[in-house]
CSV table of C-alpha atoms in Angstrom, one decimal:
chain,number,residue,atom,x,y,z
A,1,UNK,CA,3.6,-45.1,-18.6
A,2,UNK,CA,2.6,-42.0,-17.1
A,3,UNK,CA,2.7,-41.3,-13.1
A,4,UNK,CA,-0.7,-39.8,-10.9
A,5,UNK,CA,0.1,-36.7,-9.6
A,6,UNK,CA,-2.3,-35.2,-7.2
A,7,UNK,CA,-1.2,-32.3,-5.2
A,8,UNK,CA,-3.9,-31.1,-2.3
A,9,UNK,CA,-3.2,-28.1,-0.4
A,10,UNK,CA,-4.7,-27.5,3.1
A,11,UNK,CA,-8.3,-26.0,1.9
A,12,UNK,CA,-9.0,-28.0,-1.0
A,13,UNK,CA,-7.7,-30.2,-4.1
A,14,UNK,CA,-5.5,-28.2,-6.4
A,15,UNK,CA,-4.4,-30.9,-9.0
A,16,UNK,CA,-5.0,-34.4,-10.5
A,17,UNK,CA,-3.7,-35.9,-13.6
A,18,UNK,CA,-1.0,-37.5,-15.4
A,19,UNK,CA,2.3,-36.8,-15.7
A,20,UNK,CA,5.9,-38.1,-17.8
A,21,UNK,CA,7.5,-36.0,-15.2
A,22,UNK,CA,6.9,-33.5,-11.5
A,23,UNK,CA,9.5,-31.3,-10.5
A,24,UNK,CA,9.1,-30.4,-7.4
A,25,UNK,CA,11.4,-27.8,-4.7
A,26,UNK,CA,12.2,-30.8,-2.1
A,27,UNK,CA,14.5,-29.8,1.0
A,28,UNK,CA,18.1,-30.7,-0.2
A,29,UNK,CA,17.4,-28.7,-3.8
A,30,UNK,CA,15.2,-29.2,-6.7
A,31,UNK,CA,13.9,-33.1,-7.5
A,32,UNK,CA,12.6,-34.7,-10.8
A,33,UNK,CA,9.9,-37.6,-9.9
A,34,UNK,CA,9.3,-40.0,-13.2
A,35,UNK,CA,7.2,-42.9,-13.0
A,36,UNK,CA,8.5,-45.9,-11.4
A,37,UNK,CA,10.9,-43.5,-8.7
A,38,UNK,CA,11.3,-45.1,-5.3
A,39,UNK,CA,9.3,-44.5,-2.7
A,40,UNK,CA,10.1,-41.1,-0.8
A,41,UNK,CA,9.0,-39.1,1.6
A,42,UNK,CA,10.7,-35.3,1.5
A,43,UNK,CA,9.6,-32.2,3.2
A,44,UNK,CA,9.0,-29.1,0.4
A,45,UNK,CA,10.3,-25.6,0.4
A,46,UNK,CA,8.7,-22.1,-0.7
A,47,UNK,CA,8.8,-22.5,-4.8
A,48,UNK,CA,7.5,-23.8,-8.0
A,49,UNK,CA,6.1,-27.2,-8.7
A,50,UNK,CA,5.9,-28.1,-12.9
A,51,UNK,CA,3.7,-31.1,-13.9
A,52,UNK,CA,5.0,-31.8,-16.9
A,53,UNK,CA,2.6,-34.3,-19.7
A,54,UNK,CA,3.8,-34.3,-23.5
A,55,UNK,CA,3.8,-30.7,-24.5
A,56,UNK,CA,1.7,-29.5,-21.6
A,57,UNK,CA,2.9,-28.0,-18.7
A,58,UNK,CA,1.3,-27.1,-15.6
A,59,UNK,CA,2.8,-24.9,-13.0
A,60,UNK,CA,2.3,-24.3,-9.2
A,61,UNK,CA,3.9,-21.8,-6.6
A,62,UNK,CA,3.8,-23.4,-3.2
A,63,UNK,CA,4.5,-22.6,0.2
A,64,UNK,CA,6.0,-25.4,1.9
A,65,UNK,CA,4.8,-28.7,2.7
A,66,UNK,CA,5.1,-32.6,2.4
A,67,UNK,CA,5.8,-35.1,-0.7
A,68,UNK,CA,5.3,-38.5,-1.0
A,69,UNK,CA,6.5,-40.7,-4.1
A,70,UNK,CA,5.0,-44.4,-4.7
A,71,UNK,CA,6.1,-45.8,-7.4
A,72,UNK,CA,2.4,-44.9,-9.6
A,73,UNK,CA,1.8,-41.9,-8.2
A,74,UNK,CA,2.7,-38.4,-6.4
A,75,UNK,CA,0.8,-37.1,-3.7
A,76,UNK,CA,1.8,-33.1,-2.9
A,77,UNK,CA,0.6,-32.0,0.6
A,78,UNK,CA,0.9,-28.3,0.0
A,79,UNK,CA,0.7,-25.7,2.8
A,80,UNK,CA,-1.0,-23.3,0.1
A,81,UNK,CA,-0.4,-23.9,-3.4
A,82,UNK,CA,-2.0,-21.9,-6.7
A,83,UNK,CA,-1.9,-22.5,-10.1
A,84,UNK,CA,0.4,-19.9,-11.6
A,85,UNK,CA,-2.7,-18.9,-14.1
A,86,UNK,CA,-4.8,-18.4,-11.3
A,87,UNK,CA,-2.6,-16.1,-9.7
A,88,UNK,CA,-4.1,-12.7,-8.6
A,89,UNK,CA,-0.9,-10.5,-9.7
A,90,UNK,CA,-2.8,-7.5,-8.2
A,91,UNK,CA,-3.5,-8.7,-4.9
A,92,UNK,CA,0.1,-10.5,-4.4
A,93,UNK,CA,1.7,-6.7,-5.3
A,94,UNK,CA,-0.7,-5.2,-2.9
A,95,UNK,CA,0.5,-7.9,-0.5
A,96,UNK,CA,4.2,-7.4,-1.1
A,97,UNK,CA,3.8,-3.9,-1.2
A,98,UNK,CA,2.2,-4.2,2.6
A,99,UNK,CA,4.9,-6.7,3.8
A,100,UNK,CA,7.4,-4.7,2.7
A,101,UNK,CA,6.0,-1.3,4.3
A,102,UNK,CA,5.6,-3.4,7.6
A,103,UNK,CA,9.1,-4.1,7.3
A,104,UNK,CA,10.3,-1.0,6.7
A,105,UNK,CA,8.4,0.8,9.3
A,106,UNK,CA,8.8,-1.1,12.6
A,107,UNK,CA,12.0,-3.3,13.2
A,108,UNK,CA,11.1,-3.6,16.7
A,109,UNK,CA,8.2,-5.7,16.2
A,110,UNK,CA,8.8,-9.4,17.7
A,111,UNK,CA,10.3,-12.3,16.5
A,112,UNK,CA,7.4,-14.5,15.4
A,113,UNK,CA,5.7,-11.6,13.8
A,114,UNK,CA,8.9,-10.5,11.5
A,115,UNK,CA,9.0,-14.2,10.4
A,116,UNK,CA,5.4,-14.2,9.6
A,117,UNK,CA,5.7,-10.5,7.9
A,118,UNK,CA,9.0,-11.9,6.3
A,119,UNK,CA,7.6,-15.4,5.1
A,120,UNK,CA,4.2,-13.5,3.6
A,121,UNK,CA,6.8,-11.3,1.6
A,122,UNK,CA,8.5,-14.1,0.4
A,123,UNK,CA,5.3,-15.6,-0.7
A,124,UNK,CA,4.1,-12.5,-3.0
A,125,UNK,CA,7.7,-12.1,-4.2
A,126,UNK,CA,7.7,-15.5,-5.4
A,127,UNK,CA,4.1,-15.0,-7.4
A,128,UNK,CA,5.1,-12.1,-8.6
A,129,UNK,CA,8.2,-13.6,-10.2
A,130,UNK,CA,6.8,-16.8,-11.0
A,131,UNK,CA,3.5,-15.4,-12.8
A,132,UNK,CA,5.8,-12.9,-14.9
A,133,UNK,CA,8.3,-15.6,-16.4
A,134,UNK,CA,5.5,-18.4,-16.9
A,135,UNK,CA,2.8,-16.1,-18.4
A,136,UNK,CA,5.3,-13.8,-20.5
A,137,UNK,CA,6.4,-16.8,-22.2
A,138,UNK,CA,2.9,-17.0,-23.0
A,139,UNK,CA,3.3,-21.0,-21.9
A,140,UNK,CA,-0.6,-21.3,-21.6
A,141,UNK,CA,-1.2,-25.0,-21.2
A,142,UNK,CA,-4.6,-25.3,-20.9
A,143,UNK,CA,-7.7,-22.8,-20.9
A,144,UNK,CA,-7.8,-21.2,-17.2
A,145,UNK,CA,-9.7,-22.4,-15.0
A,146,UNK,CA,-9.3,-25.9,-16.4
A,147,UNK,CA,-7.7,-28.8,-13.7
A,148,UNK,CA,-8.0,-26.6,-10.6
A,149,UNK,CA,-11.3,-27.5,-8.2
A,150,UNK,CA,-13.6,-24.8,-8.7
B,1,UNK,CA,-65.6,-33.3,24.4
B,2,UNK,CA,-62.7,-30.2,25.2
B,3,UNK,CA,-64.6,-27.3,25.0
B,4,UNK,CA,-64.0,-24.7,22.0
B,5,UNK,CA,-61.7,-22.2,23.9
B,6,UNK,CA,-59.2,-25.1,25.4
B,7,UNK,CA,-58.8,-26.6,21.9
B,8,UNK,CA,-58.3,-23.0,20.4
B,9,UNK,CA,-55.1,-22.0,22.9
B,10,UNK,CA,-53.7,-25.7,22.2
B,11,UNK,CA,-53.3,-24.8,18.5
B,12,UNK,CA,-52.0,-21.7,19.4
B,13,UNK,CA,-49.3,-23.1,21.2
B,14,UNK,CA,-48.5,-25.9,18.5
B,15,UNK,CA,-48.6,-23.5,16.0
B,16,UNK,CA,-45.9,-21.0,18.1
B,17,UNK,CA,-44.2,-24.1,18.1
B,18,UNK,CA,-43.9,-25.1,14.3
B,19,UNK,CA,-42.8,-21.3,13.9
B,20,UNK,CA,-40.0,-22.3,16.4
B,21,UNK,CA,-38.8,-25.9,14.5
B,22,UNK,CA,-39.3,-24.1,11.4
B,23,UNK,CA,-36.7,-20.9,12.2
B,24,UNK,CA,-34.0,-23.6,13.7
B,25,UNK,CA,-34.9,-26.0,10.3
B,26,UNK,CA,-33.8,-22.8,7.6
B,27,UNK,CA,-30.8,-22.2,10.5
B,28,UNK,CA,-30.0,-25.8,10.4
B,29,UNK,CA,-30.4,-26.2,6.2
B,30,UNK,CA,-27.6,-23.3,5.9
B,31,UNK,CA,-25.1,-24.2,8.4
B,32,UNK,CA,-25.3,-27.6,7.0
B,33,UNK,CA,-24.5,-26.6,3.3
B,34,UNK,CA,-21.6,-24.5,4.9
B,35,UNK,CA,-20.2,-27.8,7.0
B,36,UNK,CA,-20.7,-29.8,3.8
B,37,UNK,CA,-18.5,-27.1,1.5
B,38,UNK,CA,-15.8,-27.3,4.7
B,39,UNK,CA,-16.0,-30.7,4.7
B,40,UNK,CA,-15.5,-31.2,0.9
B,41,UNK,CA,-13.0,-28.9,1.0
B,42,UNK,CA,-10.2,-30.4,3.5
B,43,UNK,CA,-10.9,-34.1,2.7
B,44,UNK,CA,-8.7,-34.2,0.4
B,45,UNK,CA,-5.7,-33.2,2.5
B,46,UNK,CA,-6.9,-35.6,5.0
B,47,UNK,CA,-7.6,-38.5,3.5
B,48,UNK,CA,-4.2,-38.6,1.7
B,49,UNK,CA,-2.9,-37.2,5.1
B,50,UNK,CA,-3.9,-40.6,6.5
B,51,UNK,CA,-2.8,-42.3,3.7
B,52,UNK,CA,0.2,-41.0,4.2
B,53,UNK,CA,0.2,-42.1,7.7
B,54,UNK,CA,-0.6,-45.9,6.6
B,55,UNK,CA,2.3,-46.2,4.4
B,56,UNK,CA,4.3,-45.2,7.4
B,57,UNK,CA,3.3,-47.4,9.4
B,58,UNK,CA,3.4,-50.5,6.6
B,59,UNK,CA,6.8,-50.0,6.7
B,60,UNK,CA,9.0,-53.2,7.4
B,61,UNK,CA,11.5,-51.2,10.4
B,62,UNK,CA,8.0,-49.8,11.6
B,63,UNK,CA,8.7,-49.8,15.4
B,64,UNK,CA,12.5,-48.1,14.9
B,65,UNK,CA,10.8,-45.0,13.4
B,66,UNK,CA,8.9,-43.0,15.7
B,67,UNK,CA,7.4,-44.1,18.9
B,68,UNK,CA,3.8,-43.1,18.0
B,69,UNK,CA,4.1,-46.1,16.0
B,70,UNK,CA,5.1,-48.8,18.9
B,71,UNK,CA,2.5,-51.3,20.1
B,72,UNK,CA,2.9,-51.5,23.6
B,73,UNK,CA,3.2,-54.6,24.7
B,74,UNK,CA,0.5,-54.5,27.1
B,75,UNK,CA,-2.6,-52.5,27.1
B,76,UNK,CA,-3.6,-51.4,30.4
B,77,UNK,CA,-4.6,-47.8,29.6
B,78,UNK,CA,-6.8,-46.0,26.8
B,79,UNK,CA,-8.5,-42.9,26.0
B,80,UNK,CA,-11.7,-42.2,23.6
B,81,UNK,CA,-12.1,-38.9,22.1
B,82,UNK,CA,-15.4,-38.2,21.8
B,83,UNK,CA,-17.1,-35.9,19.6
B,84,UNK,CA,-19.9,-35.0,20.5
B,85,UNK,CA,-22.2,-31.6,19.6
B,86,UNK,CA,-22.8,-28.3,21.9
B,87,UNK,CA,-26.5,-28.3,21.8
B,88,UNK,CA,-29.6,-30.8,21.6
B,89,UNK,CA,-32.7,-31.2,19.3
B,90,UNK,CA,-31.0,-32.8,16.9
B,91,UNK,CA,-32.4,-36.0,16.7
B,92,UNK,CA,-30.9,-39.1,17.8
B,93,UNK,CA,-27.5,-37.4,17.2
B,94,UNK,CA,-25.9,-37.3,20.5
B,95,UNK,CA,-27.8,-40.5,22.2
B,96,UNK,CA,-26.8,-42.8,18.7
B,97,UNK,CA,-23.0,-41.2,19.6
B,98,UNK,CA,-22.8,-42.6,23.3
B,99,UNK,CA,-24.7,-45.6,22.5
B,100,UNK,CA,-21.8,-46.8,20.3
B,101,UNK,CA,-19.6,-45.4,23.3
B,102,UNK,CA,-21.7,-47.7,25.5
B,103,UNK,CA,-21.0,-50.8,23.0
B,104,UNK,CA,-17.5,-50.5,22.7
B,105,UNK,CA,-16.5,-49.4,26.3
B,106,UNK,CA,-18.2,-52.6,27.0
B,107,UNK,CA,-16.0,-54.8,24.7
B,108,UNK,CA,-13.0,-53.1,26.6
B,109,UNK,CA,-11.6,-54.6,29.6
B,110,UNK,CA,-9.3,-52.1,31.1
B,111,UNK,CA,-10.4,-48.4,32.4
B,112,UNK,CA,-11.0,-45.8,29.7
B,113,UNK,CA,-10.5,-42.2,30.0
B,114,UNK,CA,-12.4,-40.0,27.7
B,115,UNK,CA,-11.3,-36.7,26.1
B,116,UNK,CA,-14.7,-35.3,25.2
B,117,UNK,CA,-15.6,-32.3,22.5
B,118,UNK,CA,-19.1,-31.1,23.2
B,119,UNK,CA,-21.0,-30.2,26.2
B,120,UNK,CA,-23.8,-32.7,25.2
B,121,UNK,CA,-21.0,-35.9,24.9
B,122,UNK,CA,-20.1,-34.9,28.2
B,123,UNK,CA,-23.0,-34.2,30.2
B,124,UNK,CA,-24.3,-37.9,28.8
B,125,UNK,CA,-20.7,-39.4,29.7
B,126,UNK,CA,-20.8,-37.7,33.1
B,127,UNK,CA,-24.4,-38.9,33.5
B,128,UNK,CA,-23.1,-42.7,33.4
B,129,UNK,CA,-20.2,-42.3,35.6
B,130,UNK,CA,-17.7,-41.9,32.9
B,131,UNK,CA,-14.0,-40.6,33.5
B,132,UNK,CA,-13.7,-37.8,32.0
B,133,UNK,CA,-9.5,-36.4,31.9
B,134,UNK,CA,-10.1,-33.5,29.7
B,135,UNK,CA,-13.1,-31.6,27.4
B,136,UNK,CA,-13.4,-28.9,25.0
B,137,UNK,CA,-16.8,-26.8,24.4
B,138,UNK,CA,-18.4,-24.0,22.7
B,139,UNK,CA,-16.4,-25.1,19.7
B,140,UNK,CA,-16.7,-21.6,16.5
B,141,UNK,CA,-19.4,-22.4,14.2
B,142,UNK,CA,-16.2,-23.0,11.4
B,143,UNK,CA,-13.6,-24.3,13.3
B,144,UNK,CA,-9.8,-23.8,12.3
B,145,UNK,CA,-7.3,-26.5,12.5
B,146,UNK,CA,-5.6,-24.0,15.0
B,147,UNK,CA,-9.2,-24.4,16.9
B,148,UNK,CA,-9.1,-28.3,17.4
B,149,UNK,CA,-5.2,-28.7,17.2
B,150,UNK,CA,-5.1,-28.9,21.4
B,151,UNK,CA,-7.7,-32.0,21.2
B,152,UNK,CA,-5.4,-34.1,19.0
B,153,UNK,CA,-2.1,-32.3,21.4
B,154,UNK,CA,-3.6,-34.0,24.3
B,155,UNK,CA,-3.7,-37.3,23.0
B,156,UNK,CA,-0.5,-37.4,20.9
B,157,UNK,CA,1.3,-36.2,24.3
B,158,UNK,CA,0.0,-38.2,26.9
B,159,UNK,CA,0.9,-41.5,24.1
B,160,UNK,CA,4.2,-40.1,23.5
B,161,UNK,CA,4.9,-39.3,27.6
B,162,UNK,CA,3.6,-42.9,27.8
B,163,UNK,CA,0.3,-42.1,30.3
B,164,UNK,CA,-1.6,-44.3,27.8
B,165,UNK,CA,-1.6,-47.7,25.6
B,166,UNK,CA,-4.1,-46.5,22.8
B,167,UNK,CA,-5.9,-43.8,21.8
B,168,UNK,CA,-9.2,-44.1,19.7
B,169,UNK,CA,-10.9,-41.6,18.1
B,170,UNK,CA,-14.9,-42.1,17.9
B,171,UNK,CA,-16.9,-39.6,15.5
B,172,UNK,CA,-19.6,-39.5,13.5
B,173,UNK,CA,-18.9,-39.9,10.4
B,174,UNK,CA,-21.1,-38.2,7.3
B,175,UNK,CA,-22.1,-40.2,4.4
B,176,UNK,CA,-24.7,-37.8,3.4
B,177,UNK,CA,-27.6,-35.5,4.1
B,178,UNK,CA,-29.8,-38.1,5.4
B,179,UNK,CA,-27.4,-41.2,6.9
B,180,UNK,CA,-24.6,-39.8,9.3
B,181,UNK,CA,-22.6,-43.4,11.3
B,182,UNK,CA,-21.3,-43.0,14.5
B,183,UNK,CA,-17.7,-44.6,14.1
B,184,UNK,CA,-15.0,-46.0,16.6
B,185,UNK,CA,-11.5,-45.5,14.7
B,186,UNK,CA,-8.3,-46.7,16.4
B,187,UNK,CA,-6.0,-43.3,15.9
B,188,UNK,CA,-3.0,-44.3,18.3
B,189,UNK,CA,-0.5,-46.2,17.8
B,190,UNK,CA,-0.1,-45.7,13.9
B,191,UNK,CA,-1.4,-49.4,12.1
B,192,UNK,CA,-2.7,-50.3,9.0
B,193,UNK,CA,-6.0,-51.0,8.9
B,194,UNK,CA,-8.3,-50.7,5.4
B,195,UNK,CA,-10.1,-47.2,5.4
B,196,UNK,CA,-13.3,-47.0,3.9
B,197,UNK,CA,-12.3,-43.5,2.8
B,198,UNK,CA,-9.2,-44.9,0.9
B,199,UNK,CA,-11.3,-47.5,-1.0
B,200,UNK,CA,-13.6,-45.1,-1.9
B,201,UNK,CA,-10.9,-42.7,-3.7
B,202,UNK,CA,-10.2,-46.0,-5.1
B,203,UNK,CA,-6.1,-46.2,-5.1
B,204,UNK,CA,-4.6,-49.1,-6.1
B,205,UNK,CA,-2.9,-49.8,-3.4
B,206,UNK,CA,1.2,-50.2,-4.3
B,207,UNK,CA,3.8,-52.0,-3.0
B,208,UNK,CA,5.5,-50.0,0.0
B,209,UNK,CA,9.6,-50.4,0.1
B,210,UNK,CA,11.4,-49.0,3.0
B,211,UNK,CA,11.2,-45.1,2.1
B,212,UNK,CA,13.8,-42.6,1.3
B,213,UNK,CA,13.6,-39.9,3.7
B,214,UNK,CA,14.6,-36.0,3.1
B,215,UNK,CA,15.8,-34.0,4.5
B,216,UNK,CA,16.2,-37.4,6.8
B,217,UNK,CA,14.1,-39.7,8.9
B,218,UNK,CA,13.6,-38.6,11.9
B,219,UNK,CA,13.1,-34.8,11.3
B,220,UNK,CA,10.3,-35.6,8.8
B,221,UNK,CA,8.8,-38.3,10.5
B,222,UNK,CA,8.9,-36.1,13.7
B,223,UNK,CA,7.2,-33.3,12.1
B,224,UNK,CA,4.8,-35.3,9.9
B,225,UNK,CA,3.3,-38.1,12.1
B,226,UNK,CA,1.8,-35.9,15.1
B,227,UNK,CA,0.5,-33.1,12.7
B,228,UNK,CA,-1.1,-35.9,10.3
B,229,UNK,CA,-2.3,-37.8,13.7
B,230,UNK,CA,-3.8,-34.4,14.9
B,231,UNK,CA,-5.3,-33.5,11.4
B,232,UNK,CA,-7.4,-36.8,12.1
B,233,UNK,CA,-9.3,-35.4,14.8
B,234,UNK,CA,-9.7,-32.4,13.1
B,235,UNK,CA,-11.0,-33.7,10.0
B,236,UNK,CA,-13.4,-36.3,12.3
B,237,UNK,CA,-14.7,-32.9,14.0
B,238,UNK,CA,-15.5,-31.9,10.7
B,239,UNK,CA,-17.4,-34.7,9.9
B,240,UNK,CA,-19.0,-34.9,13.1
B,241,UNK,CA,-19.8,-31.3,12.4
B,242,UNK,CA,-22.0,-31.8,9.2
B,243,UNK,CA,-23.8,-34.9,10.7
B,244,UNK,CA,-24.9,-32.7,13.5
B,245,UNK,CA,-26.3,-29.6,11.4
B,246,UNK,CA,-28.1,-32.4,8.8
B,247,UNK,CA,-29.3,-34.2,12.1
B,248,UNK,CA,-30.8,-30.9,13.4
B,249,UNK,CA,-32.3,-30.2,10.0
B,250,UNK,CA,-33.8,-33.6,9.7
B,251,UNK,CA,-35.4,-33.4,13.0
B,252,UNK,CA,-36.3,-30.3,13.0
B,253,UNK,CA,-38.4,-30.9,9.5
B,254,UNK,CA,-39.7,-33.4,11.5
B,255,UNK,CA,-41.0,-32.1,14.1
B,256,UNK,CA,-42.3,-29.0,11.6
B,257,UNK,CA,-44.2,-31.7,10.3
B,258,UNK,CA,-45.4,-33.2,13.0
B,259,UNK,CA,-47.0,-29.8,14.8
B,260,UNK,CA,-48.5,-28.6,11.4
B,261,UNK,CA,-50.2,-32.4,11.2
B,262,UNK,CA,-51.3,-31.8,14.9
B,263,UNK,CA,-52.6,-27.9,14.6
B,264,UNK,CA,-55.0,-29.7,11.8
B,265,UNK,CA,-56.4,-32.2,14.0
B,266,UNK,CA,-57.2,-29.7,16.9
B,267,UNK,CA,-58.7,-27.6,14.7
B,268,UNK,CA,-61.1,-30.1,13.3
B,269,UNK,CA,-61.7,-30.6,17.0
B,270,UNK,CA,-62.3,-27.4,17.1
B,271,UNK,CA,-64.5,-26.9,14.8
B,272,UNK,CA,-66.4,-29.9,16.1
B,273,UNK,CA,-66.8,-28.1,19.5
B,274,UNK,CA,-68.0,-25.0,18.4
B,275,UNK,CA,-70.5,-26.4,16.4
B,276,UNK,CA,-71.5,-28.8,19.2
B,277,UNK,CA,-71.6,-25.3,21.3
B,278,UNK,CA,-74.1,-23.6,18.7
B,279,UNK,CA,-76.3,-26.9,18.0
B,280,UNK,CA,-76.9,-26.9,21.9
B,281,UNK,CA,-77.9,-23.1,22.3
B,282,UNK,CA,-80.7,-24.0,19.7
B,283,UNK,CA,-81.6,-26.9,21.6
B,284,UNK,CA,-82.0,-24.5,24.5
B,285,UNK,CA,-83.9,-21.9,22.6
B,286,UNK,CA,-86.2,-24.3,20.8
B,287,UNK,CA,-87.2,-26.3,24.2
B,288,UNK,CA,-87.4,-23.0,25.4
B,289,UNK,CA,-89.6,-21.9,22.7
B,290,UNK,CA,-92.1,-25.6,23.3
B,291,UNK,CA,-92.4,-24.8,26.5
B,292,UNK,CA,-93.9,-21.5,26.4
B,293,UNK,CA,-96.1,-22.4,23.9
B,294,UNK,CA,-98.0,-25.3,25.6
């Protein structure tokens, strides 16, 4: 028996189906959720969320954010999360390319503007990297644009 | 019988009017499809954000978790956040919000505070004598979670500094374009009550265990219950949001409709007076006329 995954991120509804197994980047390290799994709650880190069904495989970079497990379904609260077929690889190199520039040019800047210039390189690092290995291997799971909203 | 040139400025005037309803109508008919998308958009998030918040507090150790989830054990002191709009004409809007203020301030025995969102919520709560602690106006047009997040601070602090018993939450809520219910919704403490919004996404609703918590309890439930409590108000400004612009519209069409049915009737009346006007000059002119001739 399969378990619901539905992850939402903060703008809209990223994904809903089925799934034999959701591997997911929790806090304390990488977590497989199968159907039946106790119920959790578990914050997320920046990294990459597979939904796994039969031979299909759908992958997701995300940002942060919340999980919770019931036993018949997973519910992702994503701060931002994309599907990695949907990722823009030109506008995440422009955006690395900016963060980095940023970081190179002015050290002095304050605290809670390195994190957020350090956090947004992270971000288009981890596209980058993630929309290379998933789409080299030519792992296309579905048609684009299919099980995203819009 | 008016005479011809009266009638002719009042349809003037109606007629500068229906231009008026009809210009805030279009304005109305597009901010509403944009409140709709925003709407559609972060329900999601918030109705499994509530969700969320419900399994919490089904949990059998409830009370031991976090103290937004504590009954007290007497309730002596509560604040409504009301959410209200900025501006009028729209309808029964506003009036239908306070009346349902009016209703269930009355079922409540001790003194309510009120946290208001909109000048017209408070101007009509200040009208009645209303305690008003705090309120928030001139609200963007889109607001951000960032915009509303010191609405939902305000409640979630005073609870937690224990200034208050319960906090509720009343909205209106959007069904669609033409029904909009103003709504009273308990938001503090955390208990399980059946959400219409969770029926309709149709869940089957599981058995709830204790949880397993990571990284551990308390940081998680200290960082998830007040943002999830907070993205309540948010999403209920939201709502309240897209009932307002589809009240506007409504009313506006309304009242488009009503001028245009009105500038038709003077100017029958209009027409009746000027030819009442010409069929008297040729009274005077035939009379006239007679009387010369004898």
């Amino acid at each position: 028996m399969p378990i619901r995954c539905e992850i939402v991120s903060q703008d809209r509804l990223v994904f809903e189906g089925e799934a034999d197994i959701v591997i997911v980047p929790g806090s304390l390290g990488e977590m497989g959720i199968m159907p039946g799994h106790a119920p959790l709650l578990s914050t997320l880190e920046l990294g990459v969320i597979r939904v796994k069904s039969g031979e299909l495989e759908d992958v997701f970079t995300v940002t942060g954010g919340f999980i919770e497990v019931q036993p018949d379904i997973v519910t992702i609260m994503a701060d931002a999360a994309e599907n990695v077929e949907d990722i823009d690889v030109k506008r995440a190199e422009e955006a690395m390319e900016r963060a980095s520039q940023l970081l190179k040019k002015d050290l002095s800047v304050d605290p809670d503007t390195y994190l957020r210039i350090e956090a947004a390189l992270k971000r288009s690092t981890l596209r980058l990297k993630i929309a290379a290995q998933y789409r080299k291997r030519g792992q296309r799971s579905r048609p684009p644009g299919m099980g995203t909203s819009e | 019988m008016a005479n011809a040139r009266e009638v002719k400025q009042r349809i003037k005037s109606v007629k500068n009017i229906s231009q008026v309803t009809r210009a805030l109508q279009a304005v109305s008919a597009s901010k509403v499809r944009k409140a709709i998308d925003q709407l559609e958009d972060t329900r999601p998030y918030s109705v499994k954000a509530w969700q969320v918040l419900q399994h919490i507090a089904k949990q059998p150790d409830r009370s031991t978790l976090h103290p937004m989830l504590v009954k007290h054990s007497s309730v002596k002191r509560i604040i409504a956040i009301v959410i209200s709009g900025d501006r009028g004409l729209a309808g029964a809007y506003n009036s239908n919000l306070i009346r349902t203020v009016e209703t269930w301030s009355k079922s409540i025995t001790v003194p309510v505070k009120y946290i208001t969102v909109g000048k017209r919520g408070r101007d009509l709560l200040l009208r009645r004598g209303k305690d008003i602690m705090a309120e928030f106006s001139n609200l963007p047009a889109e607001p951000s979670y960032n915009d509303i997040s010191p609405v939902g601070r305000i409640a979630v602090d005073t609870f937690l500094g224990d200034e208050v018993d319960e906090v509720y939450l009343v909205y209106t809520q959007f069904v669609n374009r033409m029904n909009h219910q103003p709504v009273v919704k308990k938001l503090l403490p955390l208990e399980t009550d059946v959400d219409e919004r969770v029926k309709v996404f149709n869940e089957i609703e599981s058995l709830t265990g204790g949880y397993i918590f990571e990284p551990d309890q308390t940081s998680i439930l200290e960082e998830i219950i007040p943002r999830f409590t907070i993205l309540q108000v948010f999403h209920a400004v939201i709502e309240s949001l897209a009932s307002e612009h589809s009240a506007r519209m409504v009313a506006m069409k309304n009242a488009t409709d009503n001028a245009t049915a009105l500038a038709d009737a003077l100017q029958l009346e209009y027409n009746k007076a000027r030819q009442q006007a010409i069929t008297n000059e040729m009274l005077d002119i035939v009379g006239g006329a007679e009387a010369i001739s004898e």
